[in-house]
Short mmCIF file of C-alpha atoms in Angstrom, two decimals:
data_model
loop_
_atom_site.label_atom_id
_atom_site.label_comp_id
_atom_site.label_asym_id
_atom_site.label_seq_id
_atom_site.Cartn_x
_atom_site.Cartn_y
_atom_site.Cartn_z
CA MET A 910 22.68 -96.02 -225.09
CA LEU A 911 21.65 -94.79 -228.53
CA ASN A 912 18.00 -93.88 -228.85
CA SER A 913 16.76 -95.83 -231.89
CA GLY A 914 13.04 -95.56 -231.23
CA ARG A 915 10.57 -92.69 -231.34
CA PRO A 916 11.70 -89.60 -229.44
CA GLN A 917 10.57 -89.07 -225.90
CA GLY A 918 9.59 -85.62 -224.64
CA GLY A 919 9.71 -82.47 -226.75
CA SER A 920 6.85 -80.66 -228.41
CA GLY A 921 3.75 -82.16 -229.94
CA GLU A 922 5.07 -81.24 -233.37
CA TRP A 923 7.86 -83.78 -232.85
CA GLU A 924 5.26 -86.55 -232.88
CA GLN A 925 3.76 -85.53 -236.23
CA PRO A 926 4.70 -86.98 -239.64
CA PHE A 927 7.50 -84.93 -241.20
CA TRP A 928 5.25 -83.37 -243.84
CA GLN A 929 3.12 -81.79 -241.08
CA GLN A 930 6.11 -80.16 -239.42
CA ARG A 931 7.25 -76.63 -240.21
CA SER A 932 10.02 -76.05 -242.78
CA TRP A 933 10.48 -79.75 -243.49
CA VAL A 934 13.30 -80.74 -245.81
CA LEU A 935 14.61 -84.28 -246.15
CA SER A 936 18.28 -83.60 -245.56
CA ALA A 937 20.71 -82.71 -242.83
CA GLY A 938 19.05 -79.29 -242.81
CA PHE A 939 15.66 -80.91 -242.21
CA LEU A 940 16.95 -82.78 -239.19
CA LEU A 941 18.41 -79.58 -237.80
CA VAL A 942 15.10 -77.76 -238.20
CA LEU A 943 13.31 -80.49 -236.26
CA LEU A 944 15.86 -80.42 -233.49
CA VAL A 945 15.61 -76.66 -233.07
CA LEU A 946 11.79 -76.70 -233.17
CA ALA A 947 11.52 -79.53 -230.68
CA GLY A 948 13.91 -77.97 -228.18
CA ALA A 949 16.02 -80.00 -225.79
CA THR A 950 15.11 -83.67 -225.69
CA MET A 951 16.80 -86.75 -224.35
CA LEU A 952 20.56 -86.47 -224.14
CA SER A 953 22.23 -89.73 -224.89
CA GLY A 954 25.74 -90.83 -225.79
CA GLY A 955 27.23 -93.99 -227.22
CA ASP A 956 29.23 -96.36 -225.09
CA GLY A 957 32.58 -97.55 -226.32
CA THR A 958 34.97 -96.36 -228.98
CA PRO A 959 34.84 -97.88 -232.48
CA SER A 960 37.76 -100.08 -233.41
CA ASP A 961 39.57 -99.92 -236.74
CA ALA A 962 37.92 -101.66 -239.65
CA SER A 963 39.68 -103.64 -242.33
CA ASP A 964 40.56 -101.83 -245.55
CA GLY A 965 37.69 -101.61 -248.00
CA GLY A 966 38.11 -103.36 -251.35
CA LYS A 967 37.72 -101.80 -254.76
CA PRO A 968 34.80 -102.62 -257.05
CA VAL A 969 35.29 -105.85 -258.96
CA PRO A 970 33.45 -105.69 -262.27
CA SER A 971 32.85 -108.93 -264.13
CA ALA A 972 31.85 -109.77 -267.68
CA ASP A 973 29.86 -112.79 -266.48
CA ALA A 974 26.99 -112.17 -264.07
CA ASP A 975 26.95 -115.85 -263.11
CA ALA A 976 30.51 -115.51 -261.81
CA ASP A 977 29.44 -112.95 -259.19
CA ARG A 978 27.23 -114.50 -256.55
CA ASP A 979 25.98 -113.31 -253.19
CA ARG A 980 26.14 -115.36 -250.03
CA GLY A 981 22.86 -117.07 -250.95
CA GLY A 982 24.39 -118.42 -254.16
CA ARG A 983 22.26 -116.26 -256.44
CA ALA A 984 23.73 -114.68 -259.55
CA ASP A 985 24.53 -110.98 -259.36
CA THR A 986 22.41 -109.56 -262.16
CA ARG A 987 23.41 -105.94 -261.60
CA PRO A 988 24.90 -104.17 -264.64
CA ALA A 989 28.69 -104.43 -264.79
CA GLY A 990 29.11 -100.77 -263.83
CA CYS A 991 27.07 -101.30 -260.66
CA ARG A 992 28.83 -104.34 -259.24
CA THR A 993 30.86 -103.90 -256.10
CA ASP A 994 32.99 -105.91 -253.72
CA ASP A 995 30.34 -107.02 -251.24
CA SER A 996 32.59 -109.18 -249.07
CA ASP A 997 32.76 -106.84 -246.07
CA GLN A 998 29.56 -107.58 -244.17
CA ALA A 999 30.85 -106.22 -240.85
CA LYS A 1000 29.31 -103.23 -239.10
CA PRO A 1001 31.29 -100.15 -240.22
CA THR A 1002 33.79 -98.76 -237.73
CA ARG A 1003 35.10 -96.00 -239.98
CA ALA A 1004 34.16 -94.15 -243.13
CA PRO A 1005 35.45 -95.44 -246.49
CA LYS A 1006 39.01 -94.31 -247.16
CA ASP A 1007 38.00 -92.94 -250.56
CA PHE A 1008 34.87 -91.06 -249.49
CA LYS A 1009 34.45 -87.44 -250.53
CA TRP A 1010 31.74 -84.80 -250.31
CA LYS A 1011 29.63 -84.14 -253.40
CA ALA A 1012 27.35 -81.11 -253.64
CA ASN A 1013 23.62 -81.66 -253.89
CA GLY A 1014 21.33 -78.63 -253.73
CA THR A 1015 22.46 -76.69 -250.67
CA GLY A 1016 24.17 -79.56 -248.92
CA LEU A 1017 27.07 -81.98 -249.21
CA VAL A 1018 26.50 -85.72 -249.45
CA PRO A 1019 29.18 -88.40 -248.88
CA VAL A 1020 30.03 -90.56 -251.92
CA SER A 1021 32.57 -93.32 -252.49
CA GLY A 1022 34.02 -95.05 -255.54
CA THR A 1023 34.11 -98.37 -253.69
CA VAL A 1024 30.73 -98.56 -251.96
CA GLY A 1025 28.66 -96.07 -253.95
CA PRO A 1026 26.93 -94.34 -255.42
CA LEU A 1027 28.64 -95.44 -258.63
CA THR A 1028 26.19 -93.95 -261.13
CA PHE A 1029 24.75 -90.43 -261.30
CA ASP A 1030 21.60 -89.99 -263.39
CA GLY A 1031 20.29 -86.52 -262.61
CA PRO A 1032 18.87 -86.63 -259.08
CA VAL A 1033 19.11 -90.42 -258.96
CA TRP A 1034 22.48 -91.44 -257.52
CA SER A 1035 22.51 -95.22 -257.36
CA CYS A 1036 24.52 -98.46 -257.41
CA PHE A 1037 25.51 -99.08 -253.80
CA ALA A 1038 27.46 -101.99 -252.34
CA HIS A 1039 25.35 -104.79 -250.89
CA THR A 1040 27.01 -104.22 -247.52
CA PRO A 1041 26.30 -102.31 -244.29
CA MET A 1042 28.48 -99.43 -245.51
CA GLY A 1043 26.67 -99.41 -248.84
CA SER A 1044 23.38 -98.96 -247.00
CA VAL A 1045 24.87 -96.01 -245.08
CA MET A 1046 25.79 -94.24 -248.31
CA ALA A 1047 22.35 -94.95 -249.78
CA ALA A 1048 20.59 -93.61 -246.68
CA HIS A 1049 22.38 -90.26 -246.94
CA THR A 1050 21.97 -89.92 -250.71
CA ILE A 1051 18.34 -90.94 -251.16
CA THR A 1052 16.89 -88.94 -248.27
CA ASP A 1053 18.84 -85.82 -249.18
CA HIS A 1054 17.63 -85.86 -252.77
CA LEU A 1055 13.97 -85.98 -251.74
CA SER A 1056 14.14 -82.27 -250.87
CA PHE A 1057 14.75 -80.90 -254.35
CA SER A 1058 13.23 -80.83 -257.82
CA GLY A 1059 13.48 -84.26 -259.39
CA TRP A 1060 12.27 -85.86 -256.17
CA ARG A 1061 9.60 -87.84 -258.04
CA GLN A 1062 12.28 -89.65 -260.05
CA VAL A 1063 14.02 -90.51 -256.80
CA VAL A 1064 10.80 -91.82 -255.24
CA ASP A 1065 9.89 -93.88 -258.31
CA ARG A 1066 13.32 -95.51 -258.53
CA GLN A 1067 14.69 -95.49 -255.00
CA VAL A 1068 11.77 -95.96 -252.61
CA VAL A 1069 10.19 -99.37 -251.92
CA PRO A 1070 6.75 -99.62 -253.60
CA GLY A 1071 3.71 -99.83 -251.34
CA ALA A 1072 1.50 -97.80 -249.03
CA GLY A 1073 4.48 -95.96 -247.57
CA ARG A 1074 5.66 -94.76 -250.95
CA ASP A 1075 2.14 -93.71 -251.95
CA ALA A 1076 1.76 -91.68 -248.75
CA LEU A 1077 5.17 -90.11 -249.26
CA VAL A 1078 4.26 -89.07 -252.81
CA ALA A 1079 0.97 -87.54 -251.68
CA SER A 1080 2.59 -85.49 -248.93
CA ARG A 1081 5.67 -84.51 -250.93
CA ALA A 1082 3.55 -83.33 -253.87
CA ALA A 1083 1.80 -80.87 -251.56
CA ALA A 1084 5.08 -79.31 -250.45
CA GLY A 1085 7.42 -77.01 -252.37
CA ASP A 1086 10.90 -77.88 -253.49
CA ARG A 1087 13.82 -76.71 -251.42
CA PRO A 1088 15.81 -73.94 -253.19
CA ALA A 1089 19.09 -75.21 -254.68
CA SER A 1090 21.03 -72.04 -253.92
CA GLY A 1091 24.44 -73.67 -253.85
CA GLU A 1092 25.10 -72.26 -250.39
CA ALA A 1093 26.14 -74.73 -247.72
CA ASP A 1094 23.79 -75.81 -244.94
CA GLY A 1095 24.34 -74.32 -241.50
CA GLY A 1096 25.08 -77.80 -240.18
CA GLY A 1097 25.93 -81.04 -241.88
CA TYR A 1098 26.35 -84.77 -241.55
CA ALA A 1099 28.76 -85.55 -238.72
CA GLY A 1100 28.56 -89.32 -238.39
CA PHE A 1101 26.49 -92.48 -238.44
CA THR A 1102 25.94 -95.95 -237.09
CA VAL A 1103 24.19 -99.06 -238.42
CA LEU A 1104 21.55 -100.01 -235.86
CA SER A 1105 20.60 -103.30 -237.51
CA TYR A 1106 21.52 -105.11 -240.71
CA ASP A 1107 20.98 -108.21 -242.76
CA LYS A 1108 21.29 -108.76 -246.50
CA GLU A 1109 17.67 -107.72 -247.05
CA LYS A 1110 17.21 -104.80 -244.62
CA SER A 1111 19.27 -102.11 -242.91
CA THR A 1112 18.50 -99.39 -240.36
CA VAL A 1113 20.94 -96.48 -240.39
CA MET A 1114 21.16 -93.64 -237.87
CA PHE A 1115 22.51 -90.22 -238.94
CA VAL A 1116 24.31 -87.74 -236.73
CA VAL A 1117 24.06 -84.07 -237.75
CA ARG A 1118 25.59 -80.94 -236.23
CA VAL A 1119 23.29 -78.37 -234.65
CA PRO A 1120 24.72 -74.97 -235.68
CA GLY A 1121 25.66 -72.71 -232.80
CA LYS A 1122 24.45 -75.18 -230.20
CA GLY A 1123 27.55 -77.28 -229.65
CA SER A 1124 25.39 -80.38 -229.86
CA TYR A 1125 24.21 -82.94 -232.37
CA GLY A 1126 20.99 -84.54 -233.52
CA THR A 1127 20.12 -88.07 -234.59
CA ALA A 1128 17.51 -89.69 -236.79
CA SER A 1129 17.27 -93.15 -238.33
CA VAL A 1130 15.93 -94.50 -241.63
CA THR A 1131 15.22 -98.00 -242.90
CA LEU A 1132 16.30 -99.39 -246.27
CA ARG A 1133 15.65 -102.66 -248.09
CA TRP A 1134 17.65 -104.43 -250.77
CA LEU A 1135 15.36 -104.62 -253.81
CA ASP A 1136 16.04 -105.08 -257.52
CA GLY A 1137 19.79 -105.02 -257.03
CA ASP A 1138 20.16 -101.87 -254.92
CA TRP A 1139 19.33 -100.27 -251.57
CA LYS A 1140 15.97 -98.47 -251.50
CA LEU A 1141 14.38 -96.30 -248.84
CA SER A 1142 11.56 -98.00 -246.92
CA PRO A 1143 9.21 -95.46 -245.26
CA ASP A 1144 6.50 -96.37 -242.76
CA ALA A 1145 2.99 -97.05 -244.05
CA ASP A 1146 2.01 -93.41 -243.39
CA GLY A 1147 4.97 -92.14 -245.41
CA THR A 1148 7.14 -91.23 -242.41
CA VAL A 1149 10.82 -91.44 -243.34
CA TYR A 1150 12.65 -90.63 -240.09
CA SER A 1151 12.39 -92.07 -236.57
CA GLY A 1152 14.56 -91.95 -233.45
CA MET A 1153 14.98 -88.17 -233.55
CA SER A 1154 16.77 -86.78 -230.51
CA GLN A 1155 19.60 -84.52 -229.42
CA ILE A 1156 22.91 -85.89 -228.17
CA SER A 1157 25.90 -84.20 -226.59
CA GLY A 1158 28.61 -85.69 -228.80
CA THR A 1159 29.60 -88.26 -231.39
CA LYS A 1160 31.12 -90.88 -229.09
CA GLY A 1161 29.99 -94.33 -230.15
CA PHE A 1162 29.31 -93.21 -233.72
CA VAL A 1163 31.49 -93.42 -236.82
CA THR A 1164 32.42 -89.88 -237.83
CA TRP A 1165 33.13 -88.48 -241.28
CA GLU A 1166 36.22 -86.71 -240.03
CA ALA A 1167 39.62 -87.96 -241.22
#
């Protein structure tokens, strides 16, 4: 079974908020640092092999916002360039056919012309499909961008307002930016799964490679649909990640491999 809760075992550091852990960076590299520091924890694997998903549709822009409505009958007020085909509400069983890797800082982030991000405004990559797969793309993009300069713009525009965001700002302001050297991370995003989803909230679990270990690590984040896009929803104390553990393989997860 996938471990979606707080990790069991490991060092005391594993239990601390991410900003109190050594060498924290909100990206695939950050997850790898935590896994190495914590040592071996619970080994868990998924059960079952994902089945093929239906082909993803292309974005369907419209000149009339009232013509595009979600399942609740509300008008889609997103700008024309941000509207997507939101019909596929099924749990993803494969990556989008058109996904590609886009460089951000020292890492690579998955992007797609059908599910997002569709707009790129400096560090703020936004406009994601209002679907489970759209939330997956948002989870990777938003968390990764919190590591680098421009993080405050990302927090202001892509994190749900409230105590969690305030705590995240306070902790992030006390930490330095991660160098954008252009060199690739030692590991990288290997796969994902959607742990839970409805039209207002999604919990996504990442899978990242542990360099030189022949194993993988997991961590999950929560997002909410707010103001026409997916936004990161940290805990009240500013914690972004939960469910951190090591696993032996990617069985049961959707992988980014072709």
